[in-house]
Coordinates of C-alpha atoms and ligand atoms in Angstrom, one line a residue:
M1 CA 40.4 -65.0 -22.1
I2 CA 40.8 -62.0 -21.5
N3 CA 39.9 -59.6 -24.7
R4 CA 39.7 -56.4 -22.7
P5 CA 40.8 -54.8 -20.0
P6 CA 40.3 -55.8 -16.8
E7 CA 37.6 -54.5 -14.6
R8 CA 36.2 -54.1 -11.5
V9 CA 33.6 -56.1 -10.9
F10 CA 30.7 -55.1 -7.6
V11 CA 28.2 -58.1 -7.3
T12 CA 26.0 -57.8 -4.3
G13 CA 24.9 -62.0 -3.5
G14 CA 27.9 -62.8 -4.5
A15 CA 28.6 -65.0 -1.2
G16 CA 25.0 -66.6 -2.8
F17 CA 24.5 -69.8 -4.9
I18 CA 24.3 -67.8 -8.4
G19 CA 27.2 -65.1 -7.4
S20 CA 29.4 -67.1 -5.6
H21 CA 30.2 -68.5 -9.6
V22 CA 30.0 -65.4 -10.8
V23 CA 32.7 -64.4 -8.4
A24 CA 35.3 -67.1 -9.6
R25 CA 34.8 -66.8 -13.0
L26 CA 35.1 -62.9 -12.9
L27 CA 38.2 -63.2 -11.4
A28 CA 39.2 -66.2 -13.6
E29 CA 39.4 -63.0 -16.3
G30 CA 41.3 -61.2 -14.4
D31 CA 38.7 -58.7 -13.4
R32 CA 39.1 -57.4 -10.2
V33 CA 35.1 -58.0 -7.7
T34 CA 33.5 -56.9 -4.8
V35 CA 31.4 -59.4 -3.1
F36 CA 28.3 -57.0 -1.5
D37 CA 26.6 -59.3 0.2
N38 CA 24.3 -58.9 3.9
L39 CA 25.2 -63.2 4.6
S40 CA 21.0 -63.6 5.4
R41 CA 21.7 -66.6 3.4
G42 CA 25.0 -66.2 1.5
K43 CA 27.9 -68.3 2.8
V44 CA 31.7 -66.9 3.1
G45 CA 32.6 -70.7 3.0
R46 CA 31.7 -70.0 -0.7
I47 CA 34.5 -67.3 -1.9
E48 CA 36.9 -67.5 1.5
P49 CA 39.3 -68.8 -0.7
Y50 CA 39.3 -66.2 -3.6
L51 CA 39.6 -63.7 -0.3
E52 CA 42.4 -65.1 -0.3
T53 CA 44.2 -64.2 -3.9
G54 CA 43.7 -59.5 -2.6
D55 CA 41.9 -60.1 -5.9
C56 CA 38.3 -60.7 -4.2
A57 CA 37.0 -58.5 -1.1
L58 CA 34.2 -58.9 0.8
V59 CA 31.7 -56.1 2.4
R60 CA 28.8 -57.3 4.3
G61 CA 26.2 -55.5 4.2
D62 CA 23.0 -55.2 3.6
L63 CA 21.3 -52.9 0.5
L64 CA 18.4 -51.4 2.4
D65 CA 21.1 -49.0 4.1
P66 CA 22.5 -46.6 1.2
N67 CA 24.7 -45.1 2.8
A68 CA 27.0 -47.7 3.8
L69 CA 26.1 -49.5 -0.5
S70 CA 27.0 -46.1 -1.3
E71 CA 30.5 -46.0 0.2
A72 CA 30.7 -49.7 -1.0
L73 CA 30.2 -49.1 -4.9
R74 CA 32.6 -46.0 -5.1
G75 CA 35.2 -46.6 -8.1
H76 CA 33.6 -49.7 -9.6
D77 CA 33.3 -49.7 -13.2
V78 CA 30.2 -52.7 -13.6
V79 CA 28.3 -54.4 -11.4
W80 CA 26.4 -57.9 -10.4
H81 CA 23.4 -57.9 -9.4
L82 CA 22.5 -60.9 -8.4
A83 CA 21.2 -59.9 -4.5
A84 CA 17.0 -61.0 -3.3
N85 CA 14.1 -62.6 -1.0
T86 CA 14.9 -66.4 -3.1
D87 CA 12.3 -68.1 -0.2
I88 CA 9.9 -68.0 -2.9
R89 CA 7.5 -69.1 0.0
A90 CA 9.3 -66.9 2.8
G91 CA 7.6 -64.3 1.2
T92 CA 4.2 -65.9 1.7
R93 CA 4.6 -66.2 5.1
A94 CA 6.1 -62.5 5.5
V95 CA 4.6 -60.1 2.9
D96 CA 6.4 -57.0 3.1
V97 CA 10.9 -59.6 2.1
D98 CA 9.4 -59.2 -1.4
L99 CA 9.3 -55.7 -1.4
K100 CA 11.9 -54.8 1.0
H101 CA 15.2 -57.7 -0.9
C102 CA 14.0 -57.9 -4.3
V103 CA 12.1 -54.1 -5.0
V104 CA 13.5 -51.4 -2.2
G105 CA 17.3 -53.1 -2.2
T106 CA 17.0 -52.7 -6.0
C107 CA 16.2 -49.1 -6.0
N108 CA 18.6 -48.5 -3.7
L109 CA 21.3 -49.5 -5.6
L110 CA 20.5 -47.4 -9.0
E111 CA 19.9 -44.8 -6.5
A112 CA 23.6 -45.4 -5.2
M113 CA 25.5 -46.1 -9.3
R114 CA 23.7 -42.3 -10.4
Q115 CA 24.9 -40.9 -7.0
N116 CA 29.1 -42.9 -7.8
G117 CA 29.3 -43.0 -12.1
V118 CA 28.4 -46.5 -11.9
R119 CA 26.9 -47.1 -15.7
D120 CA 26.8 -50.7 -16.8
L121 CA 24.8 -53.3 -14.4
L122 CA 23.9 -56.8 -14.5
F123 CA 20.4 -58.2 -13.4
A124 CA 19.4 -60.9 -12.1
S125 CA 15.2 -61.9 -12.7
S126 CA 13.3 -64.8 -13.0
G127 CA 10.5 -66.6 -15.7
V128 CA 9.2 -66.5 -13.1
V129 CA 7.6 -63.1 -14.4
Y130 CA 5.3 -64.7 -17.0
G131 CA 3.4 -65.6 -14.1
D132 CA 0.7 -68.3 -14.8
F133 CA 0.4 -67.8 -18.9
A134 CA 3.8 -69.9 -19.7
A135 CA 2.1 -73.0 -21.8
D136 CA 4.0 -71.7 -24.7
A137 CA 7.0 -70.6 -24.8
M138 CA 7.3 -67.0 -23.1
P139 CA 9.6 -64.8 -25.6
E140 CA 11.3 -61.4 -24.2
S141 CA 7.4 -59.6 -25.8
A142 CA 5.0 -61.3 -23.6
G143 CA 2.6 -59.2 -22.1
P144 CA 0.3 -58.3 -19.8
L145 CA 3.1 -59.7 -17.4
L146 CA 0.5 -60.9 -14.1
P147 CA 2.7 -62.5 -11.1
V148 CA 1.7 -65.1 -8.7
S149 CA 3.8 -63.9 -6.2
L150 CA 5.1 -61.4 -4.4
Y151 CA 8.7 -63.0 -5.4
A152 CA 7.8 -62.5 -8.9
A153 CA 5.8 -59.2 -8.7
G154 CA 9.1 -58.4 -7.0
K155 CA 11.6 -58.9 -10.0
L156 CA 8.8 -58.0 -12.9
S157 CA 9.0 -54.7 -10.1
G158 CA 12.9 -54.6 -10.1
E159 CA 13.5 -54.6 -14.0
A160 CA 10.6 -52.2 -14.5
F161 CA 12.5 -49.1 -12.1
V162 CA 15.8 -50.9 -13.8
S163 CA 14.7 -49.7 -17.2
A164 CA 13.7 -46.3 -15.6
Y165 CA 16.2 -45.0 -14.1
C166 CA 18.4 -46.4 -17.8
H167 CA 16.2 -44.2 -19.6
L168 CA 15.8 -41.5 -17.0
F169 CA 20.1 -41.4 -16.0
G170 CA 22.0 -43.2 -18.4
L171 CA 23.1 -46.5 -16.5
R172 CA 23.0 -49.5 -19.6
A173 CA 21.5 -52.6 -18.0
W174 CA 21.0 -56.3 -19.3
M175 CA 18.0 -58.6 -17.2
F176 CA 18.2 -61.9 -18.4
R177 CA 15.1 -64.1 -16.8
F178 CA 17.0 -67.7 -15.6
A179 CA 15.6 -70.5 -16.2
N180 CA 15.5 -72.8 -13.0
V181 CA 19.8 -73.2 -12.5
V182 CA 20.8 -75.7 -10.8
G183 CA 24.3 -77.3 -10.0
R184 CA 27.0 -77.1 -7.7
G185 CA 26.9 -75.0 -4.3
T186 CA 23.2 -74.3 -4.3
D187 CA 21.2 -75.1 -0.7
H188 CA 18.0 -74.9 -2.4
G189 CA 15.7 -75.8 -5.3
V190 CA 14.5 -79.2 -6.5
V191 CA 17.1 -81.9 -6.8
Y192 CA 19.0 -80.0 -4.0
D193 CA 15.5 -80.5 -2.3
F194 CA 15.0 -84.5 -3.3
I195 CA 18.7 -85.3 -2.8
Q196 CA 18.2 -84.0 1.1
K197 CA 15.2 -85.9 1.7
L198 CA 15.9 -88.8 -0.1
R199 CA 19.2 -89.3 1.9
R200 CA 16.6 -88.7 5.4
D201 CA 14.5 -91.1 3.6
P202 CA 15.7 -93.6 0.9
T203 CA 12.4 -95.8 1.3
E204 CA 10.3 -93.1 -0.4
L205 CA 10.1 -89.9 -1.3
E206 CA 7.7 -86.3 -1.0
V207 CA 7.2 -84.9 -4.2
L208 CA 4.8 -80.9 -3.7
G209 CA 1.8 -81.1 -5.9
D210 CA 1.1 -83.3 -8.3
G211 CA 4.8 -83.6 -9.8
N212 CA 3.5 -82.4 -13.7
Q213 CA 4.8 -79.3 -12.6
L214 CA 7.1 -78.4 -16.1
K215 CA 9.8 -76.3 -16.7
P216 CA 13.3 -75.4 -17.9
Y217 CA 16.7 -76.1 -15.6
L218 CA 19.9 -74.3 -16.0
L219 CA 23.0 -76.1 -15.6
I220 CA 24.8 -72.6 -13.2
D221 CA 27.6 -72.5 -15.8
E222 CA 26.1 -72.0 -18.3
C223 CA 24.2 -69.0 -16.2
V224 CA 26.7 -67.5 -15.8
D225 CA 28.4 -67.8 -20.0
G226 CA 25.0 -66.8 -21.5
M227 CA 25.8 -63.7 -18.2
L228 CA 29.0 -62.8 -19.1
Y229 CA 28.3 -63.1 -23.5
A230 CA 26.2 -60.8 -23.5
Y231 CA 27.5 -58.4 -21.5
R232 CA 30.7 -58.6 -23.7
R233 CA 29.1 -59.3 -27.4
I234 CA 25.8 -57.2 -27.0
P235 CA 26.7 -53.2 -27.1
L236 CA 24.0 -51.3 -25.6
S237 CA 22.8 -48.1 -27.3
D238 CA 22.0 -44.2 -25.5
A239 CA 18.2 -45.3 -27.7
R240 CA 18.0 -48.9 -26.3
P241 CA 19.8 -48.3 -22.8
A242 CA 17.8 -51.7 -21.5
D243 CA 17.1 -55.1 -22.9
V244 CA 16.1 -58.2 -20.7
F245 CA 16.9 -61.9 -22.0
N246 CA 15.5 -64.9 -21.2
L247 CA 17.9 -67.2 -20.6
G248 CA 17.5 -71.3 -20.6
T249 CA 16.9 -73.8 -22.7
D250 CA 13.5 -74.5 -25.2
T251 CA 13.6 -78.0 -23.0
V252 CA 11.8 -79.1 -19.8
T253 CA 11.5 -81.6 -17.2
R254 CA 8.8 -82.7 -15.4
V255 CA 8.5 -82.5 -11.6
S256 CA 8.5 -86.2 -11.8
D257 CA 10.9 -86.9 -13.9
I258 CA 13.6 -84.8 -11.4
A259 CA 13.0 -87.2 -8.4
R260 CA 13.1 -90.5 -11.0
I261 CA 16.9 -89.2 -11.8
V262 CA 17.6 -88.2 -8.3
I263 CA 16.1 -91.8 -7.5
E264 CA 18.1 -93.5 -9.9
E265 CA 21.5 -91.0 -8.8
L266 CA 21.0 -91.4 -6.2
G267 CA 21.3 -95.0 -7.0
L268 CA 18.2 -95.8 -4.6
V269 CA 15.9 -97.9 -7.7
G270 CA 14.0 -98.6 -5.2
A271 CA 12.6 -96.0 -3.4
R272 CA 8.1 -94.9 -4.0
I273 CA 7.9 -91.6 -5.5
R274 CA 4.5 -89.9 -3.3
F275 CA 2.6 -86.8 -4.5
T276 CA 1.0 -84.4 -2.3
G277 CA -1.4 -83.9 -5.1
G278 CA -2.5 -80.4 -6.4
R279 CA -1.2 -78.7 -9.6
R280 CA 1.0 -76.7 -7.8
G281 CA 4.2 -77.3 -5.4
W282 CA 3.0 -74.3 -2.4
P283 CA 1.0 -71.1 -3.5
G284 CA 2.9 -68.6 -5.6
D285 CA 4.1 -71.4 -7.9
A286 CA 3.4 -71.5 -11.5
P287 CA 3.3 -75.1 -12.7
V288 CA 4.7 -74.6 -16.7
L289 CA 7.0 -72.1 -17.4
R290 CA 8.4 -72.3 -21.5
M291 CA 11.4 -70.2 -22.1
D292 CA 11.4 -68.8 -25.6
V293 CA 15.6 -68.9 -25.5
E294 CA 15.4 -67.0 -28.9
K295 CA 16.6 -64.2 -29.0
M296 CA 19.8 -65.2 -27.4
R297 CA 20.5 -67.6 -29.6
R298 CA 20.2 -64.7 -32.2
L299 CA 22.7 -63.8 -31.0
G300 CA 24.8 -66.5 -31.1
W301 CA 24.5 -67.8 -27.5
S302 CA 22.7 -71.1 -26.3
T303 CA 23.6 -74.0 -23.6
T304 CA 24.7 -76.8 -25.0
R305 CA 22.7 -79.7 -22.8
T306 CA 19.0 -80.0 -22.2
S307 CA 17.1 -79.0 -19.4
D308 CA 16.9 -83.0 -18.4
E309 CA 20.6 -83.0 -18.8
A310 CA 21.1 -80.1 -16.5
V311 CA 19.3 -81.7 -14.2
R312 CA 21.0 -84.8 -14.4
A313 CA 24.6 -82.9 -14.7
A314 CA 22.9 -81.5 -11.0
A315 CA 22.3 -84.0 -9.1
R316 CA 25.4 -85.5 -10.4
Q317 CA 27.0 -82.5 -8.5
L318 CA 25.2 -82.0 -6.2
I319 CA 25.6 -85.9 -5.0
A320 CA 29.3 -85.7 -5.2
E321 CA 29.4 -82.4 -4.2
H322 CA 27.9 -84.3 -0.4
D323 CA 30.5 -87.6 -1.2
G324 CA 33.2 -85.0 -0.9
V325 CA 34.4 -86.0 -4.5
A326 CA 35.3 -82.0 -6.6
T327 CA 33.8 -82.0 -9.2
S328 CA 34.6 -79.9 -13.2
P329 CA 31.9 -78.9 -16.0
A330 CA 33.7 -80.9 -18.0
R331 CA 33.1 -83.9 -16.3
D332 CA 29.3 -84.0 -16.1
Ligands
NAD401 P1 21.2 -67.2 -3.1 O1 19.9 -66.9 -2.1 O2 21.2 -68.2 -2.7 O3 21.4 -65.8 -2.9 C1 21.1 -64.7 -2.6 C2 21.7 -64.0 -2.4 O4 22.0 -62.0 -2.3 C3 22.9 -64.3 -0.6 O5 24.0 -64.6 -0.6 C4 21.9 -63.6 0.1 O6 22.4 -63.3 1.5 C5 22.4 -62.1 -0.6 N1 20.8 -60.9 0.3 C6 19.3 -61.2 0.1 N2 19.4 -59.6 0.5 C7 20.2 -59.5 0.8 C8 19.5 -57.7 0.9 N3 19.0 -56.8 1.1 N4 21.4 -57.9 1.0 C9 22.4 -58.5 1.2 N5 22.7 -59.1 0.4 C10 22.0 -59.8 0.6 O7 20.6 -67.2 -4.1 P2 20.9 -67.5 -5.5 O8 20.0 -68.2 -6.8 O9 21.7 -67.4 -6.4 O10 19.7 -66.3 -7.3 C11 20.8 -65.0 -7.1 C12 19.8 -64.7 -8.2 O11 19.4 -64.4 -9.2 C13 18.6 -63.6 -7.2 O12 18.1 -62.8 -7.5 C14 17.2 -64.7 -8.0 O13 15.9 -64.2 -8.0 C15 17.5 -65.5 -9.6 N6 17.4 -66.2 -9.7 C16 17.2 -67.3 -9.2 C17 17.3 -68.4 -10.2 C18 18.2 -70.2 -9.1 O14 17.1 -70.7 -10.0 N7 18.7 -69.8 -8.1 C19 16.4 -68.3 -11.2 C20 16.0 -67.1 -11.5 C21 16.2 -65.6 -10.7

């Protein structure tokens, strides 16, 4: 329902998993959208139907090209910043990837916003900023924050630059530390990986680590909904021009349970689960994340699904997608 004038929205990473859902939602709400994406991991196919409507344009551009970025941004009202390196393991092999695509890219965007007088920013951060201390539910006020991957360091640095630009140059930012986002349209993440592995070998599922990794999972539609809710309902002031919100659920799912759920949903009850062992799935993985989501709850928003329910709904969506069956949020 539109309860405000339509906006011209600039979505970085809009051809990615989360970005393409953001684009769909904003268009449905009556906004006009420009997608800015270098298509390194993004896919035009995800937004192709919207490009034909005339309300959505795609600029193939890179955050690391400040001139192209500034030119494309001109004339927009608000930015949803989702572009980033999202391959956490790649950041361990090529150690400048997160510095470039999470930190420098974000700084270039902030500078382009300052130059063009674009004030409002929604920033996709992550619960990974809490590092390896999140055995207790972490509130937004937790600290010190000591990331254990270059990706997490990139996200936390991004938050810091966003905050500084807001305080110095009059920008306003809603920063969201996402739980693990799952659901239709994704091409990464544990639920997707398990389905892919089981499609290749229906008799055995390899699980990285000991299976005891424990994290919150958030269904994609709820992720977009939570961001939009905060942006519309939570006014930021000059005194507090940047704020950070945990976006997820206080429930968590064990990786071994994700394996069980995916096996059940694929109907492969005889499949064996083989754990590679070790606390972490890979170097840089924080095995436990618990998020305190009271702040969003107090503001009037919470998820409708537990983490387990989000995982099962995502598995159903992804299996149906593979089988060519359309799903809608109401059916999952
Ligand atoms: P994704 O990889 O599907 O989307 C990222 C998009 O950014 C891709 O389309 C890619 O082509 C684009 N991109 C990357 N570098 C770019 C650059 N330099 N210039 C222009 N475009 C560039 O990932 P996603 O899962 O949709 O994640 C979106 C955002 O949410 C990211 O910032 C990610 O860090 C954050 N996030 C995601 C999750 C999750 O579970 N998926 C969790 C926490 C935070």
